PDB file of C-alpha atoms and ligand atoms in Angstrom:
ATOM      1  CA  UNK A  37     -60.602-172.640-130.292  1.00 38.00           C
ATOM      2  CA  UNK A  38     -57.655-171.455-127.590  1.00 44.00           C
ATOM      3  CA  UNK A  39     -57.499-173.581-124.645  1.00 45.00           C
ATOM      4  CA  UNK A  40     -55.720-173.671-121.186  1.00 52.00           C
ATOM      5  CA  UNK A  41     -55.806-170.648-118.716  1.00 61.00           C
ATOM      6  CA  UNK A  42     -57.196-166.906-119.843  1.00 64.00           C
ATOM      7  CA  UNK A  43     -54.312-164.282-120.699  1.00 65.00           C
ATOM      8  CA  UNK A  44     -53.515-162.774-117.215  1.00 66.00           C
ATOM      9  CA  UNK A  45     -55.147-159.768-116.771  1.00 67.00           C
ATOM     10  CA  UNK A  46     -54.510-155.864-115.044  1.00 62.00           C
ATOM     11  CA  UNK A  47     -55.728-156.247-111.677  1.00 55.00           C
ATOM     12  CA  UNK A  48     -57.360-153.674-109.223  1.00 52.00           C
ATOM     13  CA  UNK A  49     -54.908-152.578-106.650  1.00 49.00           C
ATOM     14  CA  UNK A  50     -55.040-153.415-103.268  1.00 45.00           C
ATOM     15  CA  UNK A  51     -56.085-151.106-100.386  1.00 44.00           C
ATOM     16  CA  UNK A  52     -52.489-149.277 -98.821  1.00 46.00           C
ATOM     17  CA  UNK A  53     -50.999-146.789-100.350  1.00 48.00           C
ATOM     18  CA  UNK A  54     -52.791-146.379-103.738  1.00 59.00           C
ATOM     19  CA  UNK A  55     -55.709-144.045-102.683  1.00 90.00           C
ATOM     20  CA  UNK A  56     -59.063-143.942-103.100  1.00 97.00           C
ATOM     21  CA  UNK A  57     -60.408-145.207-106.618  1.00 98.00           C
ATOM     22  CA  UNK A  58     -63.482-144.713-108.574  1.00 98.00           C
ATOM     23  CA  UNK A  59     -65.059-147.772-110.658  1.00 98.00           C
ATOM     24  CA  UNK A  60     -67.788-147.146-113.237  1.00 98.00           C
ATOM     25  CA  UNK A  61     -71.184-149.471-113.457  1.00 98.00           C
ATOM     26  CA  UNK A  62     -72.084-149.238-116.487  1.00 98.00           C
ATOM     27  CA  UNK A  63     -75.781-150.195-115.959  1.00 96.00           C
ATOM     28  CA  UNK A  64     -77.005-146.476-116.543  1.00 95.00           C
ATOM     29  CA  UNK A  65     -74.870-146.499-119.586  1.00 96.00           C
ATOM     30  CA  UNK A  66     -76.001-145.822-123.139  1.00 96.00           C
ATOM     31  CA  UNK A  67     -75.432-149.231-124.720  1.00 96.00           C
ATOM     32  CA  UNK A  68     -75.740-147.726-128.083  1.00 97.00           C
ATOM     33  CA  UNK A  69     -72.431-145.860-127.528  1.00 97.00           C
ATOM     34  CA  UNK A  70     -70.443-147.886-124.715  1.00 97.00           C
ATOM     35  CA  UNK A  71     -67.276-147.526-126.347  1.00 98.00           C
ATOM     36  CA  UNK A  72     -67.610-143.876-126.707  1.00 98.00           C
ATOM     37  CA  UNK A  73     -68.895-143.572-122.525  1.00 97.00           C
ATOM     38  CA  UNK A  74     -66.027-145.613-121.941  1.00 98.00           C
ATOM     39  CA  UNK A  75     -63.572-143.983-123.259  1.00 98.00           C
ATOM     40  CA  UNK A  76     -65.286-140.643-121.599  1.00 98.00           C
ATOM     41  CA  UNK A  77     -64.791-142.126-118.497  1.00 98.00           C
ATOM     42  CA  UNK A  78     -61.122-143.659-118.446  1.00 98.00           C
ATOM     43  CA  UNK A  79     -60.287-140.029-119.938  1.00 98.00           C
ATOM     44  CA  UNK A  80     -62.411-138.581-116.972  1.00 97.00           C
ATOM     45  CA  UNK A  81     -60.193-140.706-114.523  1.00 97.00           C
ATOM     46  CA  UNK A  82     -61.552-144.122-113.820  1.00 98.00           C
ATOM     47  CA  UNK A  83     -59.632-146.244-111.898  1.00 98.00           C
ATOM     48  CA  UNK A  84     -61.189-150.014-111.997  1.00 98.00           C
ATOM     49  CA  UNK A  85     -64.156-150.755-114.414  1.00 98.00           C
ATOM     50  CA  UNK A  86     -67.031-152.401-112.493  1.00 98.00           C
ATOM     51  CA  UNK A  87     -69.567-154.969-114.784  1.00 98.00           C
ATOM     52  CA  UNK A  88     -72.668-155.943-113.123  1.00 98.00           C
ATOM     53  CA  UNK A  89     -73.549-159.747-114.084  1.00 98.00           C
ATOM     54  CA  UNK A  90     -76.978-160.087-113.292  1.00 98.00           C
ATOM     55  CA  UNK A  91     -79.041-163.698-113.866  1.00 98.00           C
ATOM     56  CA  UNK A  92     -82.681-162.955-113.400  1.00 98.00           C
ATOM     57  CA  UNK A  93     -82.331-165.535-109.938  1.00 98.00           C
ATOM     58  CA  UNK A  94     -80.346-164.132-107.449  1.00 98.00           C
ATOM     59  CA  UNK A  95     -81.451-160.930-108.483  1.00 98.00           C
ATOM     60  CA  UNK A  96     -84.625-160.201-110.206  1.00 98.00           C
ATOM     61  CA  UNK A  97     -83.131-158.879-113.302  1.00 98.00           C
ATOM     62  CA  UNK A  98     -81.081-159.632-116.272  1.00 98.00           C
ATOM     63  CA  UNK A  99     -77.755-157.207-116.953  1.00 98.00           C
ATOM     64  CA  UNK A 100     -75.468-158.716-119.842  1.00 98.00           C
ATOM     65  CA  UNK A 101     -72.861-161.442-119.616  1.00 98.00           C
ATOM     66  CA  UNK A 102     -69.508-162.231-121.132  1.00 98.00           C
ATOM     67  CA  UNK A 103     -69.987-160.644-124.494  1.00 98.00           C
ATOM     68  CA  UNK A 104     -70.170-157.742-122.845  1.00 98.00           C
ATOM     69  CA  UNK A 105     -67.120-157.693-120.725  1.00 98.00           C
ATOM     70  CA  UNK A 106     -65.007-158.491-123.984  1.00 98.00           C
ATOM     71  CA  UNK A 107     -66.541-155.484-125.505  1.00 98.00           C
ATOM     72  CA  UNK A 108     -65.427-153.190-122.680  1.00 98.00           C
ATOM     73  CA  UNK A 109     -62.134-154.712-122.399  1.00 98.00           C
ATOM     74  CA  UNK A 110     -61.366-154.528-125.946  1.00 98.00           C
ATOM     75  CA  UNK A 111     -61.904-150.946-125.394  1.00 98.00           C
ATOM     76  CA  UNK A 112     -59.929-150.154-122.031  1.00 98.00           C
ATOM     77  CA  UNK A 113     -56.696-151.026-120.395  1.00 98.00           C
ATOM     78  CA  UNK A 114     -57.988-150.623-116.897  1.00 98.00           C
ATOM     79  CA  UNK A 115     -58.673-153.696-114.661  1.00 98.00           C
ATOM     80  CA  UNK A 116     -62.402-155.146-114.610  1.00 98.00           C
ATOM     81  CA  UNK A 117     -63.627-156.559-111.965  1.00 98.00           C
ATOM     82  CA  UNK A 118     -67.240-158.891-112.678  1.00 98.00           C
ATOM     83  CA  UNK A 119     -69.656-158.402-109.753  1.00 98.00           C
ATOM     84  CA  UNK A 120     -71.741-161.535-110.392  1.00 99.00           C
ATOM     85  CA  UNK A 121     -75.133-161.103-108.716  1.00 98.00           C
ATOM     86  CA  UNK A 122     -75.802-164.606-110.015  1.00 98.00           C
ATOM     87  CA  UNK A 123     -77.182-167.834-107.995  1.00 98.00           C
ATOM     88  CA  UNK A 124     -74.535-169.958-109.554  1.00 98.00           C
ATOM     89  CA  UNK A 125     -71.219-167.555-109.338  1.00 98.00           C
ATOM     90  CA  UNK A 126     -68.115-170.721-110.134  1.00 98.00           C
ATOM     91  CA  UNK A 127     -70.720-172.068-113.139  1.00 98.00           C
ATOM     92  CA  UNK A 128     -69.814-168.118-114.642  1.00 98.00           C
ATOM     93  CA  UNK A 129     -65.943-167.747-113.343  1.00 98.00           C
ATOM     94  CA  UNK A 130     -64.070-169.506-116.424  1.00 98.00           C
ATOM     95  CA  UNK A 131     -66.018-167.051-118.687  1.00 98.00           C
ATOM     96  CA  UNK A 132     -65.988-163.805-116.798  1.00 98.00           C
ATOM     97  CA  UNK A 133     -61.799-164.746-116.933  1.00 98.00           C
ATOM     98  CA  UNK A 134     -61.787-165.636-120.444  1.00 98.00           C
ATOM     99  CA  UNK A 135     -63.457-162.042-121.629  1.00 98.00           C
ATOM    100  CA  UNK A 136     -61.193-159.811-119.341  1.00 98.00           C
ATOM    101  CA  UNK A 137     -62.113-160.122-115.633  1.00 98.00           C
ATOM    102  CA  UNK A 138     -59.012-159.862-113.883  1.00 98.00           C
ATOM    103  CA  UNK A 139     -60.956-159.899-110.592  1.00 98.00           C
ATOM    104  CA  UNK A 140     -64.564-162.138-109.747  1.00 98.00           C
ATOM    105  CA  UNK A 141     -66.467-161.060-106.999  1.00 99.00           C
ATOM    106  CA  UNK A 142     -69.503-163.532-105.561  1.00 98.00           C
ATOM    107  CA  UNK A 143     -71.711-162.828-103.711  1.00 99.00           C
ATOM    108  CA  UNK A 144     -71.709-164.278-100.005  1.00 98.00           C
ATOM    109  CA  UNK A 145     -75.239-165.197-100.068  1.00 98.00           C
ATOM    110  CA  UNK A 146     -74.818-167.146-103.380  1.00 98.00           C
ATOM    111  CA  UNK A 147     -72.891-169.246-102.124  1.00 98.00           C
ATOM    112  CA  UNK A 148     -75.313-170.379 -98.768  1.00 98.00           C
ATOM    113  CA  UNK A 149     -73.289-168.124 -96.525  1.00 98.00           C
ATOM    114  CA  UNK A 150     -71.298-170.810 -95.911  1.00 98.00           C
ATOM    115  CA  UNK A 151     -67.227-170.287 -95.672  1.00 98.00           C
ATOM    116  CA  UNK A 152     -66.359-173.299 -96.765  1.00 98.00           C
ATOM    117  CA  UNK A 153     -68.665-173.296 -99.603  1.00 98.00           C
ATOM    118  CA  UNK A 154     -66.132-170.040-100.274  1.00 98.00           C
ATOM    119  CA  UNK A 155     -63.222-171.028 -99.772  1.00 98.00           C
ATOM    120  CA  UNK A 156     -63.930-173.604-102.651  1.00 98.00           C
ATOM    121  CA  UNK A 157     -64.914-170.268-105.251  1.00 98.00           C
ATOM    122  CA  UNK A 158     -61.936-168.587-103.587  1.00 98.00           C
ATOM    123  CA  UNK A 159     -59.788-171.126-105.113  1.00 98.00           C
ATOM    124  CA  UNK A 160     -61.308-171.660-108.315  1.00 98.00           C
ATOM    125  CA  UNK A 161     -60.930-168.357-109.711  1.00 98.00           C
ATOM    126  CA  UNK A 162     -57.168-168.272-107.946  1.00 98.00           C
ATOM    127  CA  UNK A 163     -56.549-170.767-110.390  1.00 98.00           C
ATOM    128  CA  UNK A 164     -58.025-168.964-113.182  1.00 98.00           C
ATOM    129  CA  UNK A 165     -55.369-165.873-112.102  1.00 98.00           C
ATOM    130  CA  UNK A 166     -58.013-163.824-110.720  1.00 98.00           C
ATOM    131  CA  UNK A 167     -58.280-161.982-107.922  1.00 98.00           C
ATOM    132  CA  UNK A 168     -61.253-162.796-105.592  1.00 98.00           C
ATOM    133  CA  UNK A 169     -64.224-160.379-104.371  1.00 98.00           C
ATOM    134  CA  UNK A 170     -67.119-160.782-101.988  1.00 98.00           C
ATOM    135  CA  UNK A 171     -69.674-158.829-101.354  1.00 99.00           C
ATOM    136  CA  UNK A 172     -72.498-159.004 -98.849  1.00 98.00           C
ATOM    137  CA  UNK A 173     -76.223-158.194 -99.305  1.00 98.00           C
ATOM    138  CA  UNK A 174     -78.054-155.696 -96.575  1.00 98.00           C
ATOM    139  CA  UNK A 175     -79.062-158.873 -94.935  1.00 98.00           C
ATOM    140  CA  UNK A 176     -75.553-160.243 -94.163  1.00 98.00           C
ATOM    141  CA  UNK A 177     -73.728-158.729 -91.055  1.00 98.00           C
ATOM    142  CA  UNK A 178     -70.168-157.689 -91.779  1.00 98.00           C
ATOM    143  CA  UNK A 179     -68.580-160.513 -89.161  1.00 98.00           C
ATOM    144  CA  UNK A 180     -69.819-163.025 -91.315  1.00 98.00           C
ATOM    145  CA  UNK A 181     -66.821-162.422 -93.243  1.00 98.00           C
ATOM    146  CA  UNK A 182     -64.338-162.095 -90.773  1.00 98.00           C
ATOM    147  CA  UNK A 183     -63.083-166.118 -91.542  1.00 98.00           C
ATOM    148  CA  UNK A 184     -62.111-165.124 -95.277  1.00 98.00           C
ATOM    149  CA  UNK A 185     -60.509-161.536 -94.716  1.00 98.00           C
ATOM    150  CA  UNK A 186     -57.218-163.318 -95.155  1.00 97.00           C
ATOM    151  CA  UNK A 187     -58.155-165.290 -98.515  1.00 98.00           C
ATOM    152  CA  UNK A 188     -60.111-162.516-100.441  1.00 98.00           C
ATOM    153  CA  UNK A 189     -58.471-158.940-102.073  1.00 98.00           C
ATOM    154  CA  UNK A 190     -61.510-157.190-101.946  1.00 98.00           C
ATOM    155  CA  UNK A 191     -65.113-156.742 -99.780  1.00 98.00           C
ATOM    156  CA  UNK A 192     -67.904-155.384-101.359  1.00 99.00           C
ATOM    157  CA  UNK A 193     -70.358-153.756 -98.985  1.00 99.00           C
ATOM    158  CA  UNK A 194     -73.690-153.512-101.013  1.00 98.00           C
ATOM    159  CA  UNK A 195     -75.275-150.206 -99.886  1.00 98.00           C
ATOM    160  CA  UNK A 196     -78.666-151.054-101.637  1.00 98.00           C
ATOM    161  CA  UNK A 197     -80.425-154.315-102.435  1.00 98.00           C
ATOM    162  CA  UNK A 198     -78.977-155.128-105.461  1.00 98.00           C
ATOM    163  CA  UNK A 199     -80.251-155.273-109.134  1.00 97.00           C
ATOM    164  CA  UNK A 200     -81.003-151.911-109.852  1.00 96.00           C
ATOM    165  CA  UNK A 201     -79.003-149.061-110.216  1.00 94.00           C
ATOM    166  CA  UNK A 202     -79.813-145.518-109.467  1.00 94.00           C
ATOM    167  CA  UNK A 203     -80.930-146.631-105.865  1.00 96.00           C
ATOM    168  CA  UNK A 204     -80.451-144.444-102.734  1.00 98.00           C
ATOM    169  CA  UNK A 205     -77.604-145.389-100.428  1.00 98.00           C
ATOM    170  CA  UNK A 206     -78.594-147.096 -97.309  1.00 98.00           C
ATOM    171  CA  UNK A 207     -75.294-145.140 -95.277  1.00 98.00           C
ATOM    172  CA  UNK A 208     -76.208-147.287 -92.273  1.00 98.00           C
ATOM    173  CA  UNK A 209     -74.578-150.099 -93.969  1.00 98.00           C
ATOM    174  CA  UNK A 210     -71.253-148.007 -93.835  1.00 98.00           C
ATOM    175  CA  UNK A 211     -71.039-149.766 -90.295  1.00 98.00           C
ATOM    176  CA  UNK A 212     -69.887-152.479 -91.811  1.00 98.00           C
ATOM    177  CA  UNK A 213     -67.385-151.175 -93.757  1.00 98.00           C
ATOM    178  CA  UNK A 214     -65.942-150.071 -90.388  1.00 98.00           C
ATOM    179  CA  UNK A 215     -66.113-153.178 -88.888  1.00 98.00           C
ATOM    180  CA  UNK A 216     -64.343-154.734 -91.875  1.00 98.00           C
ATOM    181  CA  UNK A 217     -61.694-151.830 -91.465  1.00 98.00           C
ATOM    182  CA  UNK A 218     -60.883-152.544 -88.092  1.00 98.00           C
ATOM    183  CA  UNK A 219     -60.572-156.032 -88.640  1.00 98.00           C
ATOM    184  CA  UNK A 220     -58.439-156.323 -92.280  1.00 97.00           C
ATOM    185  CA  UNK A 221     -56.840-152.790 -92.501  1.00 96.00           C
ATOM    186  CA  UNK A 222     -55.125-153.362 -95.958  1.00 95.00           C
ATOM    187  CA  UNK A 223     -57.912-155.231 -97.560  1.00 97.00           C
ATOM    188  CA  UNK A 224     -60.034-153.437-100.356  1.00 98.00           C
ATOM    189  CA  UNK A 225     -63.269-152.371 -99.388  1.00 98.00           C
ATOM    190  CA  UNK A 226     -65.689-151.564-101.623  1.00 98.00           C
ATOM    191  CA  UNK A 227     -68.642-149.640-101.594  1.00 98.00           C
ATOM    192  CA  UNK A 228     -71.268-150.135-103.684  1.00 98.00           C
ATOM    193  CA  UNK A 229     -74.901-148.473-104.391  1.00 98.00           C
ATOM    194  CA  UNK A 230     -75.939-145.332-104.834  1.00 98.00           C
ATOM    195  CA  UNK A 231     -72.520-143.698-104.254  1.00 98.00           C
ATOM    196  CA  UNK A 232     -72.795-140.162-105.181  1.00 98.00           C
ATOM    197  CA  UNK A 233     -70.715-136.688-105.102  1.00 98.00           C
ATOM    198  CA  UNK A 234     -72.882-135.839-101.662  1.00 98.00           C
ATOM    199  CA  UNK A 235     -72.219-139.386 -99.719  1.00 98.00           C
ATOM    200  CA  UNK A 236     -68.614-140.734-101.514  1.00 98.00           C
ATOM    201  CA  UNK A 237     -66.358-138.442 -98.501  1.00 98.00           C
ATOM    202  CA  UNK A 238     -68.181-140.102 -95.637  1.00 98.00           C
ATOM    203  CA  UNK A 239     -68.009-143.769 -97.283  1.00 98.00           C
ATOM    204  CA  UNK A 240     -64.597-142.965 -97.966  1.00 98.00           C
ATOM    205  CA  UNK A 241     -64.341-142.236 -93.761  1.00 97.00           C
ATOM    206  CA  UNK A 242     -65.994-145.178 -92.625  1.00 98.00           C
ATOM    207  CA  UNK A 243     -63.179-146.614 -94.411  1.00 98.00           C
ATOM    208  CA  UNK A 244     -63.737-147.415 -97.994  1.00 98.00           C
ATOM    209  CA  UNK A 245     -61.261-147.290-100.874  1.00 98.00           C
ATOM    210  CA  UNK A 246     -62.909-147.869-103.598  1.00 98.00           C
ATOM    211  CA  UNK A 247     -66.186-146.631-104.881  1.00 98.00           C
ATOM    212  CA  UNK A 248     -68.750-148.132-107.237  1.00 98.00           C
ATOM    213  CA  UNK A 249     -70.320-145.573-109.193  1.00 98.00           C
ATOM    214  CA  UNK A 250     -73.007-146.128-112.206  1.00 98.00           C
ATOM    215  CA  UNK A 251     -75.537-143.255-112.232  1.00 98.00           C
ATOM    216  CA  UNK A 252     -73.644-140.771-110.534  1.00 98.00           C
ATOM    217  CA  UNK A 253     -70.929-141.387-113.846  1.00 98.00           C
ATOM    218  CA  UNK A 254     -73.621-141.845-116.067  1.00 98.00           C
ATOM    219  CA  UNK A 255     -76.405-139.617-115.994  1.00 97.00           C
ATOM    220  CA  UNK A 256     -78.106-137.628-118.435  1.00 96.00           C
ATOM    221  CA  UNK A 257     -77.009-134.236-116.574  1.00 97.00           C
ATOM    222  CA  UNK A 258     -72.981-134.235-116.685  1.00 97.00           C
ATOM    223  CA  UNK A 259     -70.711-136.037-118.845  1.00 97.00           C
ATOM    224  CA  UNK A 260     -68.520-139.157-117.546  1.00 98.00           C
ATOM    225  CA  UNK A 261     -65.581-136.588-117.435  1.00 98.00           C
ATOM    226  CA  UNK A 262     -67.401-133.878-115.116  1.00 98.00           C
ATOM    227  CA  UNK A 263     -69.040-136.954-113.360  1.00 98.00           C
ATOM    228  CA  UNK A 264     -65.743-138.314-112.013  1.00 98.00           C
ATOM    229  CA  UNK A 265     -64.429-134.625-111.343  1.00 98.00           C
ATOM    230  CA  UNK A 266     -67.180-133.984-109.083  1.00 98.00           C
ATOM    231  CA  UNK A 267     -66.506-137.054-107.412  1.00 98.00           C
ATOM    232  CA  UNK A 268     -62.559-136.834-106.474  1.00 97.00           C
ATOM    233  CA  UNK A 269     -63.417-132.648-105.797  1.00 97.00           C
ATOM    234  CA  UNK A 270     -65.900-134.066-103.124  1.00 97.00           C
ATOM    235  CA  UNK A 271     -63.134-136.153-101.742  1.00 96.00           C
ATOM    236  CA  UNK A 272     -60.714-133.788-101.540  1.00 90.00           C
TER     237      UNK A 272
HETATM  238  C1  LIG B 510     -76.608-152.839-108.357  1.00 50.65           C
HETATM  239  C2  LIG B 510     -75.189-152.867-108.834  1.00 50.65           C
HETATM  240  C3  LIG B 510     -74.477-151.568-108.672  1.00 50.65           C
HETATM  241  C4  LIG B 510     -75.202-150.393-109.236  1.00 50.65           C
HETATM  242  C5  LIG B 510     -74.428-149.131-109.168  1.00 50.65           C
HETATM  243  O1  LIG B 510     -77.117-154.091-108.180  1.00 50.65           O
HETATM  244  O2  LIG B 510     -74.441-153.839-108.177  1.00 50.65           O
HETATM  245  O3  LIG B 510     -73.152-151.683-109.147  1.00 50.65           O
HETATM  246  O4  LIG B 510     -75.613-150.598-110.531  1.00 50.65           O
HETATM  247  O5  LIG B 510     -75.215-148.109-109.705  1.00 50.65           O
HETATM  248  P1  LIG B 510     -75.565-146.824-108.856  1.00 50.65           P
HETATM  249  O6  LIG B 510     -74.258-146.161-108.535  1.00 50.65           O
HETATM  250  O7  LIG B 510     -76.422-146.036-109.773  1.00 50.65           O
HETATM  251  O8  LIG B 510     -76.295-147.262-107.633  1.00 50.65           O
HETATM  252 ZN1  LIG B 511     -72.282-153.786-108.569  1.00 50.65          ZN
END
């Protein structure tokens, strides 16, 4: 048994100055050959990978957990970030560090939509060496946030309910994501839902810099490589 804090970990860059960047869900992946669509996609360009932790209570469904997240970072030097759609996110942090998370995101709303409540989670992963994450259900307005732009690297602006991929973007959400812009220009804002070739250039306007992206990397018509092409072509 090792003990004491997790190896420190790649982290996802911050918003100025490193352009826009792509982060697979692997939720629409074929588990039978993860390491294989993995590889596919860091070769295709992937920037930050993007696990979705789901507990069956926060959200309806069940995703995977750390096993999983040690499997893909055995397999990839690029930073993971563990969006944990879970009821309980600091009961999960320790582990998500331990397998390869270099950054936790929480979800607002687990955590009673309460900013102090955050600030605790804030710095309990800090002192795991993690960056810190949170993203905000449909529900949640964006100024709800505003107290812990300064203590958080990244938003996540959910453009869907969560739990499922393959889901249609809500772009009306992408309000938000200006609102956060205005307020926290150098902060990383992510979008996430439904992001696609068609909608990633106006998420990207409203002021996002990086984009999650499960179905629209894996789907059963274009490989992770031509997936991710599409993508930056439609943002250039
Ligand atoms: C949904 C997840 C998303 C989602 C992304 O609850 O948080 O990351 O799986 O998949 P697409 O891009 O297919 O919506
Ligand atoms: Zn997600």
């Amino acid at each position: 048994m090792s003990s004491g804090a997790p190896p420190p970990q790649p982290s996802p860059a911050r918003g100025e100055g490193v352009g826009i960047q792509i982060a697979p869900s692997i939720l629409t992946a074929d588990f039978g050959r993860l390491a294989e669509q993995i590889r596919a996609a860091d070769a295709g360009g992937a920037d930050v990978w993007h696990l979705d932790i789901m507990d069956g209570h926060f959200v309806p469904p069940l995703s995977f957990g750390k096993e999983v997240i040690a499997a893909v970072r055995a397999v990839t030097s690029k930073p993971i970030e563990a969006h944990l759609m879970v009821a309980h996110p600091g009961e999960q942090f320790a582990d998500m560090a331990k397998a390869g998370a270099g950054r936790l995101i929480l979800h607002f709303e687990a955590v009673a939509s309460d900013v102090e409540i955050a600030r605790n989670h804030i710095a309990q992963a800090r002192a795991l060496g993690c960056e810190v994450g949170i993203a905000i259900n449909p529900e949640t307005p964006a100024e709800a946030l505003f107290p812990l732009l300064d203590v958080i690297d990244e938003v996540v602006v959910m453009l869907i309910r969560p739990g499922w991929g393959g889901q249609e973007a809500n772009l009306d959400h992408l309000a938000k994501v200006r609102a956060i812009r205005a307020a926290a220009p150098g902060i990383v804002i992510e979008v996430d839902g439904g992001v696609k070739a068609h909608n990633a250039r106006t998420c990207v306007e409203a002021g996002a810099t990086l984009l999650v992206a499960g179905s629209a990397v894996f789907n059963p018509t274009q490989t992770p490589q031509e997936a991710i092409a599409a993508l930056r072509a439609s943002l250039a």
